[in-house]
Amino acid sequence: MIVSHVLHAEDIDVGELWDAFADVGVEAEALLDFPTPLGLRLHISSLSTPHFASSYTLTSTGLLSGSLSYLYTSLPLPSLHAATRSLPLPAFTPTSYRQLHPLRPPDLPWWWEIWRAGRRIDTRDALLYGRLYLPNSTLEALYLRRLSPTSQIKISAVSDSRLPNGGSVLALLAQDKGKWSAEYMYSTDSALLGVRGLYNFGLDPRVANSNILSPAVEEVSSAALLTPKGNMGAKDIIARVEPEQVSRFSAGAEVYYGLLNKSGGMSTGVRFATLPAHTGFPYTMTVTLNPLMGNLSSSYSVRAGDLLSLSSRFDFNVYSYESEVVMGMELWKLKDGVGRSEGQAEGGDGTMERGRRKGALEESDDVGAIAGCLKARIDQRGSVGLLWEGRVKELVYSCGASIDLRGGKDMITGVGLEVQYSS
């Protein structure tokens, strides 16, 4: 759906945190918890202007339902191609394995300043999003605003007569200092207060680059310094001087407490992930623990090739001794005649350099170069999920099925088809 595509592009531009505690284990979740369509669903979307997008959804699962979505962003997106005919398939279905990149120091506040005739005219970008579900008349809303180079506020709300008090509002203040990130939240549901943070061990990008920041800035012209949304020239110089790191170890935790129901909770987790400078296969390992509920979860995700990602997860409860094992994969298929990357054709040397170069999937900008993507998962109970995503001319489609290997005659528990079109 194009609104999701615009939201992803806006998140990158306004600084959505990609290294927050909530994102620990996101690779395993994408590979193991992907949804399979049920029934028939049709998405029609349009990016009418660089500031405004709309989307309409119609779903049939025996009963007709649908939704209307509208999005406005103060940050123009002129370079965003919204039409399905001009977008490669990974733009609609991004690869599940997301490799982390080296930390960089946050932008200095004066990099964002724009002056004209002695007056400061720069503003802070914001995003507004709303979605109405029919026939239940459930309304969702989102407000996102960048406050500074290191902080932003996000307010989301839902209105539904079936919910307590008719709905709820969640406010979240996020900070990203490069070395660490934190999020402070409040929800009207039970007057919930919470805080979560993530700390990255190793070099501090703010300290590591303090000695080279001044000479780097001096080498950039004054015109470049006044470029909106940061001094890319200075940051490029810093990136070239910064020593390469091959991996990153992170630890984080979250704590929340409900003022009305007088109950709280907490969880903690660690993550080890390789960076692009790593000369082997990119991989990520995570361990999370909820001590109050007794839940322990560990996951391992690896990008085994340019087009193949694998993941496994083991969950265990120390109180009930219940456990769960899930394995999944994602395989992209290129069309016949589309060549692989140079390193892959060379054999051994290509394997060692796999972590330093882009794969064939990222290098392929041709809309018709990718035939499709297959996702599959299975757990110890014999539950199987299958999903195939592809393209037919200007339509992007997803077809999937849920299968229970122990179900006997009723093995297939769900089948669905989803079709997307945008202009």
XYZ file of C-alpha atoms in Angstrom:
423
model
C 0.000 0.000 0.000
C 1.445 3.337 -1.070
C 0.574 5.031 2.245
C 2.859 2.551 4.030
C 5.526 3.277 1.413
C 5.186 7.027 2.049
C 5.248 6.471 5.824
C 8.494 4.527 5.437
C 10.032 7.286 3.316
C 8.854 9.937 5.790
C 10.291 7.948 8.692
C 13.693 8.027 7.031
C 13.526 11.737 6.289
C 12.164 12.976 9.616
C 14.357 10.620 11.579
C 12.274 7.674 12.781
C 14.441 5.706 15.190
C 15.906 2.655 13.497
C 17.996 1.686 16.514
C 15.526 1.838 19.375
C 14.830 -0.884 21.927
C 11.545 -1.646 20.177
C 13.545 -2.642 17.086
C 15.619 -5.294 18.860
C 14.692 -8.530 17.124
C 12.903 -6.826 14.236
C 14.702 -9.074 11.719
C 13.353 -12.261 13.323
C 9.864 -10.768 13.607
C 9.817 -9.884 9.903
C 10.983 -13.353 8.884
C 8.877 -15.363 11.345
C 5.748 -13.306 12.090
C 4.749 -12.091 8.631
C 0.958 -12.003 8.099
C -0.675 -14.216 5.495
C -3.673 -12.760 3.632
C -7.124 -14.145 4.346
C -9.835 -13.827 1.737
C -9.584 -11.176 -0.972
C -8.150 -7.718 -0.373
C -7.752 -4.854 -2.834
C -5.637 -1.718 -2.239
C -5.900 1.357 -4.466
C -3.552 4.223 -3.601
C -2.419 7.519 -5.021
C 0.287 10.077 -4.279
C -1.517 13.042 -5.791
C 1.084 15.604 -4.697
C 4.500 15.387 -3.007
C 2.684 16.326 0.224
C -0.531 14.282 0.095
C -1.358 10.581 -0.336
C -4.547 8.564 -0.092
C -5.421 4.893 -0.050
C -8.598 2.815 -0.208
C -8.925 -0.820 0.879
C -11.700 -3.332 0.199
C -11.683 -6.713 1.965
C -13.942 -9.719 1.438
C -13.835 -12.606 3.928
C -17.485 -13.564 3.595
C -18.384 -10.060 4.788
C -17.371 -6.855 3.045
C -15.217 -4.385 4.927
C -12.772 -1.665 4.021
C -10.867 1.424 5.036
C -10.035 4.941 3.876
C -6.572 6.389 4.549
C -5.189 9.886 4.087
C -1.704 11.205 4.739
C -0.193 14.677 4.705
C 3.466 15.556 5.164
C 5.022 19.004 5.319
C 8.227 17.532 3.921
C 7.851 17.224 0.134
C 8.793 13.899 -1.376
C 9.428 14.792 -5.033
C 11.863 11.923 -5.529
C 9.433 9.301 -4.257
C 8.046 7.187 -7.095
C 4.571 6.116 -6.052
C 3.197 4.368 -9.136
C 3.461 0.580 -9.119
C 4.654 0.646 -12.719
C 7.769 2.625 -11.728
C 8.534 0.950 -8.390
C 10.627 -2.219 -8.046
C 9.034 -4.960 -5.977
C 11.313 -4.482 -2.898
C 9.831 -0.985 -2.470
C 6.454 -2.567 -1.625
C 7.836 -5.620 0.165
C 11.170 -4.580 1.724
C 13.671 -7.313 2.463
C 13.097 -8.664 5.972
C 16.744 -8.721 7.022
C 17.819 -5.179 7.869
C 21.553 -4.852 8.346
C 22.676 -2.234 10.838
C 25.024 0.553 9.762
C 27.815 2.237 11.727
C 26.700 4.857 14.211
C 27.094 8.471 13.180
C 27.057 11.578 15.337
C 23.753 13.472 15.432
C 23.396 16.582 13.317
C 24.374 19.841 14.940
C 21.365 22.149 15.451
C 22.833 24.910 13.271
C 23.077 22.514 10.317
C 19.279 22.720 10.115
C 19.105 26.498 10.151
C 17.936 28.266 6.990
C 18.414 32.017 6.787
C 17.042 34.467 4.261
C 17.566 38.221 4.365
C 18.794 37.984 7.939
C 15.748 36.047 9.124
C 15.570 32.410 10.110
C 12.889 30.677 8.038
C 13.427 26.955 8.682
C 10.562 24.900 10.144
C 10.194 21.467 11.684
C 8.697 18.783 9.492
C 5.483 17.053 10.526
C 3.243 14.249 9.334
C -0.501 13.690 9.724
C -2.165 10.353 9.021
C -5.714 9.098 9.448
C -7.516 5.855 8.681
C -11.219 5.042 8.948
C -12.349 1.401 9.049
C -15.766 0.503 7.694
C -18.381 -0.620 8.646
C -17.096 -0.596 12.276
C -16.328 3.156 12.127
C -12.995 2.659 13.889
C -10.753 5.693 13.464
C -6.950 5.725 13.738
C -4.834 8.882 13.741
C -1.116 9.635 13.826
C 0.838 12.855 14.346
C 4.622 12.865 13.951
C 6.837 15.919 14.363
C 10.589 16.386 14.434
C 11.524 18.663 17.332
C 15.301 18.747 16.898
C 18.065 16.749 15.193
C 17.979 14.306 18.110
C 14.328 14.220 19.200
C 10.823 13.845 17.845
C 7.309 13.407 19.189
C 4.760 10.872 18.032
C 1.087 10.906 19.018
C -1.218 8.088 17.948
C -4.886 7.647 18.772
C -7.692 5.183 18.124
C -11.414 5.783 18.486
C -13.783 2.809 18.771
C -17.014 2.455 20.736
C -16.055 -1.130 21.642
C -12.913 0.017 23.494
C -12.933 1.197 27.132
C -13.665 4.932 27.317
C -14.257 4.900 23.550
C -10.579 4.766 22.617
C -7.094 5.715 23.731
C -4.216 8.072 22.983
C -0.513 7.234 23.088
C 2.145 9.963 23.256
C 5.806 9.090 22.714
C 8.863 11.328 22.946
C 11.927 9.773 21.310
C 15.572 10.769 21.535
C 18.462 9.397 19.497
C 21.954 10.490 20.533
C 23.754 7.939 18.361
C 25.459 6.212 21.298
C 22.123 5.676 23.016
C 18.429 6.172 22.373
C 15.465 6.580 24.719
C 11.686 6.732 24.447
C 9.266 8.159 27.010
C 5.610 7.254 26.609
C 2.210 7.885 28.138
C -1.057 6.133 27.276
C -4.541 7.111 28.419
C -5.313 3.385 28.636
C -4.903 2.733 32.396
C -2.824 5.952 32.593
C 0.208 3.953 31.541
C 3.658 5.493 31.950
C 6.720 3.920 30.387
C 10.329 4.452 29.439
C 12.668 2.337 27.340
C 16.188 2.771 26.137
C 18.987 1.155 24.185
C 22.739 1.548 24.734
C 25.336 0.701 22.082
C 28.689 -0.478 23.400
C 31.923 0.477 21.657
C 33.034 3.755 20.147
C 30.951 6.835 20.798
C 30.498 8.564 17.411
C 30.245 11.955 19.123
C 33.654 11.489 20.801
C 35.345 9.595 17.964
C 34.559 12.391 15.510
C 35.095 15.379 17.815
C 38.685 15.812 16.660
C 37.847 15.688 12.968
C 34.567 17.623 13.084
C 36.108 21.115 12.965
C 38.535 20.516 10.056
C 35.842 18.583 8.223
C 33.427 21.484 8.485
C 36.094 23.942 7.381
C 36.598 22.002 4.144
C 32.945 22.434 3.155
C 31.822 25.573 1.395
C 29.554 28.019 3.154
C 26.812 27.260 0.650
C 26.867 23.606 1.606
C 26.699 24.474 5.275
C 23.330 26.147 4.740
C 21.852 23.151 2.935
C 18.479 22.266 4.521
C 18.256 19.166 6.689
C 21.884 18.905 7.554
C 25.363 19.357 6.166
C 25.816 16.292 3.989
C 29.280 17.395 2.906
C 30.630 17.407 6.443
C 28.961 14.122 7.311
C 30.424 12.470 4.222
C 33.905 13.611 5.251
C 33.328 12.307 8.775
C 32.133 8.937 7.432
C 35.325 8.546 5.393
C 37.608 9.292 8.351
C 35.669 7.262 10.940
C 37.277 3.858 11.601
C 35.295 0.877 10.421
C 33.558 -1.348 12.946
C 32.640 -4.913 12.047
C 30.007 -5.542 14.729
C 27.914 -3.917 17.430
C 26.715 -5.114 20.829
C 23.661 -3.388 22.299
C 21.669 -3.744 25.505
C 18.359 -2.201 26.455
C 15.368 -2.362 28.756
C 11.864 -1.008 29.200
C 9.786 -0.291 32.297
C 6.108 0.646 32.422
C 3.521 1.186 35.157
C -0.257 1.678 35.077
C -1.386 4.345 37.517
C -5.031 3.224 37.510
C -4.655 -0.549 37.801
C -1.506 -0.291 39.975
C 0.384 -2.849 37.900
C 3.649 -2.680 36.026
C 6.076 -4.644 33.967
C 9.534 -4.668 32.516
C 11.697 -6.433 29.961
C 15.319 -6.385 28.929
C 17.306 -7.592 25.970
C 20.676 -7.713 24.248
C 21.632 -7.808 20.570
C 24.794 -8.637 18.662
C 24.841 -7.745 14.969
C 27.433 -7.489 12.228
C 27.973 -4.276 10.276
C 28.712 -3.813 6.544
C 32.481 -3.941 7.224
C 32.115 -7.575 8.343
C 33.705 -9.861 5.731
C 31.318 -12.776 6.193
C 27.608 -13.373 6.112
C 25.597 -10.666 7.922
C 23.862 -12.039 10.999
C 22.030 -10.862 14.117
C 21.577 -12.588 17.487
C 19.161 -11.382 20.176
C 18.079 -12.469 23.655
C 15.124 -10.866 25.462
C 13.785 -11.554 28.945
C 10.577 -10.573 30.732
C 11.334 -11.466 34.366
C 7.812 -10.853 35.685
C 6.130 -13.136 33.135
C 9.086 -15.514 32.958
C 9.376 -15.340 29.176
C 12.806 -15.918 27.626
C 13.270 -15.518 23.864
C 16.366 -15.943 21.709
C 16.651 -15.498 17.949
C 19.257 -15.879 15.234
C 18.865 -14.296 11.790
C 21.334 -14.480 8.930
C 21.480 -13.217 5.384
C 22.855 -16.395 3.841
C 23.070 -14.928 0.340
C 22.186 -11.915 -1.732
C 18.649 -13.248 -2.140
C 18.233 -15.577 0.843
C 17.592 -14.815 4.538
C 17.053 -17.381 7.307
C 15.871 -17.027 10.891
C 15.030 -19.140 13.937
C 13.577 -18.301 17.341
C 13.258 -20.213 20.607
C 10.792 -19.095 23.296
C 10.680 -20.560 26.797
C 8.672 -19.772 29.931
C 10.507 -20.535 33.158
C 7.250 -20.771 35.147
C 5.118 -23.034 32.939
C 8.014 -24.750 31.096
C 6.197 -24.173 27.821
C 8.428 -23.655 24.796
C 8.122 -22.826 21.119
C 10.504 -23.131 18.185
C 9.916 -21.269 14.915
C 12.018 -21.314 11.740
C 11.545 -19.172 8.668
C 13.081 -18.097 5.403
C 12.808 -15.439 2.710
C 13.932 -16.107 -0.856
C 13.907 -13.546 -3.662
C 13.808 -14.732 -7.261
C 15.311 -12.778 -10.135
C 13.919 -13.080 -13.624
C 15.831 -15.058 -16.204
C 18.634 -13.064 -17.787
C 19.234 -10.837 -14.746
C 22.878 -11.358 -13.788
C 24.225 -11.846 -10.304
C 26.746 -9.495 -8.767
C 30.375 -9.690 -9.784
C 31.615 -11.061 -6.476
C 29.099 -13.891 -6.573
C 30.240 -14.950 -10.017
C 33.878 -15.057 -8.927
C 33.260 -17.618 -6.187
C 35.472 -17.591 -3.106
C 36.497 -13.930 -3.154
C 32.887 -12.907 -3.589
C 31.907 -14.755 -0.409
C 34.494 -12.941 1.686
C 33.410 -9.558 0.356
C 29.700 -10.241 0.762
C 29.467 -8.071 3.859
C 31.112 -5.070 2.154
C 29.131 -4.850 -1.059
C 25.497 -4.536 -1.961
C 23.689 -7.646 -3.088
C 21.930 -8.180 -6.363
C 18.624 -7.270 -4.728
C 19.754 -3.775 -3.682
C 21.643 -3.149 -6.924
C 18.671 -3.992 -9.105
C 16.782 -0.783 -9.916
C 14.986 -2.345 -12.880
C 11.264 -2.582 -12.171
C 10.972 -5.902 -13.970
C 14.209 -7.479 -12.740
C 12.666 -9.291 -9.762
C 10.174 -12.092 -10.321
C 8.953 -12.359 -6.750
C 9.623 -13.216 -3.126
C 8.795 -16.395 -1.202
C 8.386 -16.367 2.578
C 7.843 -19.492 4.652
C 7.771 -20.432 8.337
C 7.084 -23.525 10.452
C 6.875 -24.204 14.178
C 7.080 -27.317 16.341
C 3.271 -27.744 16.259
C 3.293 -28.194 12.495
C 1.790 -24.777 11.706
C 3.066 -23.562 8.337
C 2.757 -20.125 6.781
C 3.469 -19.507 3.095
C 3.496 -16.189 1.259
C 4.406 -15.349 -2.348
C 4.697 -11.728 -3.456
C 5.031 -10.811 -7.108
C 3.992 -8.489 -9.897
C 1.690 -8.718 -12.898
C 2.215 -5.698 -15.153
C 1.149 -2.689 -12.988
C -0.318 -4.794 -10.162
C 1.558 -6.008 -7.078
C -0.013 -9.082 -5.499
C 0.480 -11.313 -2.461
C -0.988 -14.784 -2.145
C -0.579 -16.951 0.913
C -1.881 -19.863 2.903
C -1.905 -21.096 6.492
C -1.464 -24.851 6.855
C -1.772 -27.151 9.865
C 0.182 -30.335 9.203
C -1.651 -32.054 12.055
C -5.088 -30.991 10.882
C -5.880 -34.127 8.887
C -8.505 -33.350 6.268
C -8.653 -29.717 7.340
C -4.969 -28.983 6.848
C -5.512 -25.683 5.040
C -6.804 -23.223 7.617
C -6.705 -20.089 5.494
C -6.049 -18.856 1.954
C -5.934 -15.304 0.697
C -5.014 -12.948 -2.128
C -4.023 -9.294 -1.829
C -3.713 -6.961 -4.828
C -2.179 -3.459 -4.773
C -2.268 -0.690 -7.358
C -1.064 2.861 -7.027
C -0.718 5.829 -9.346
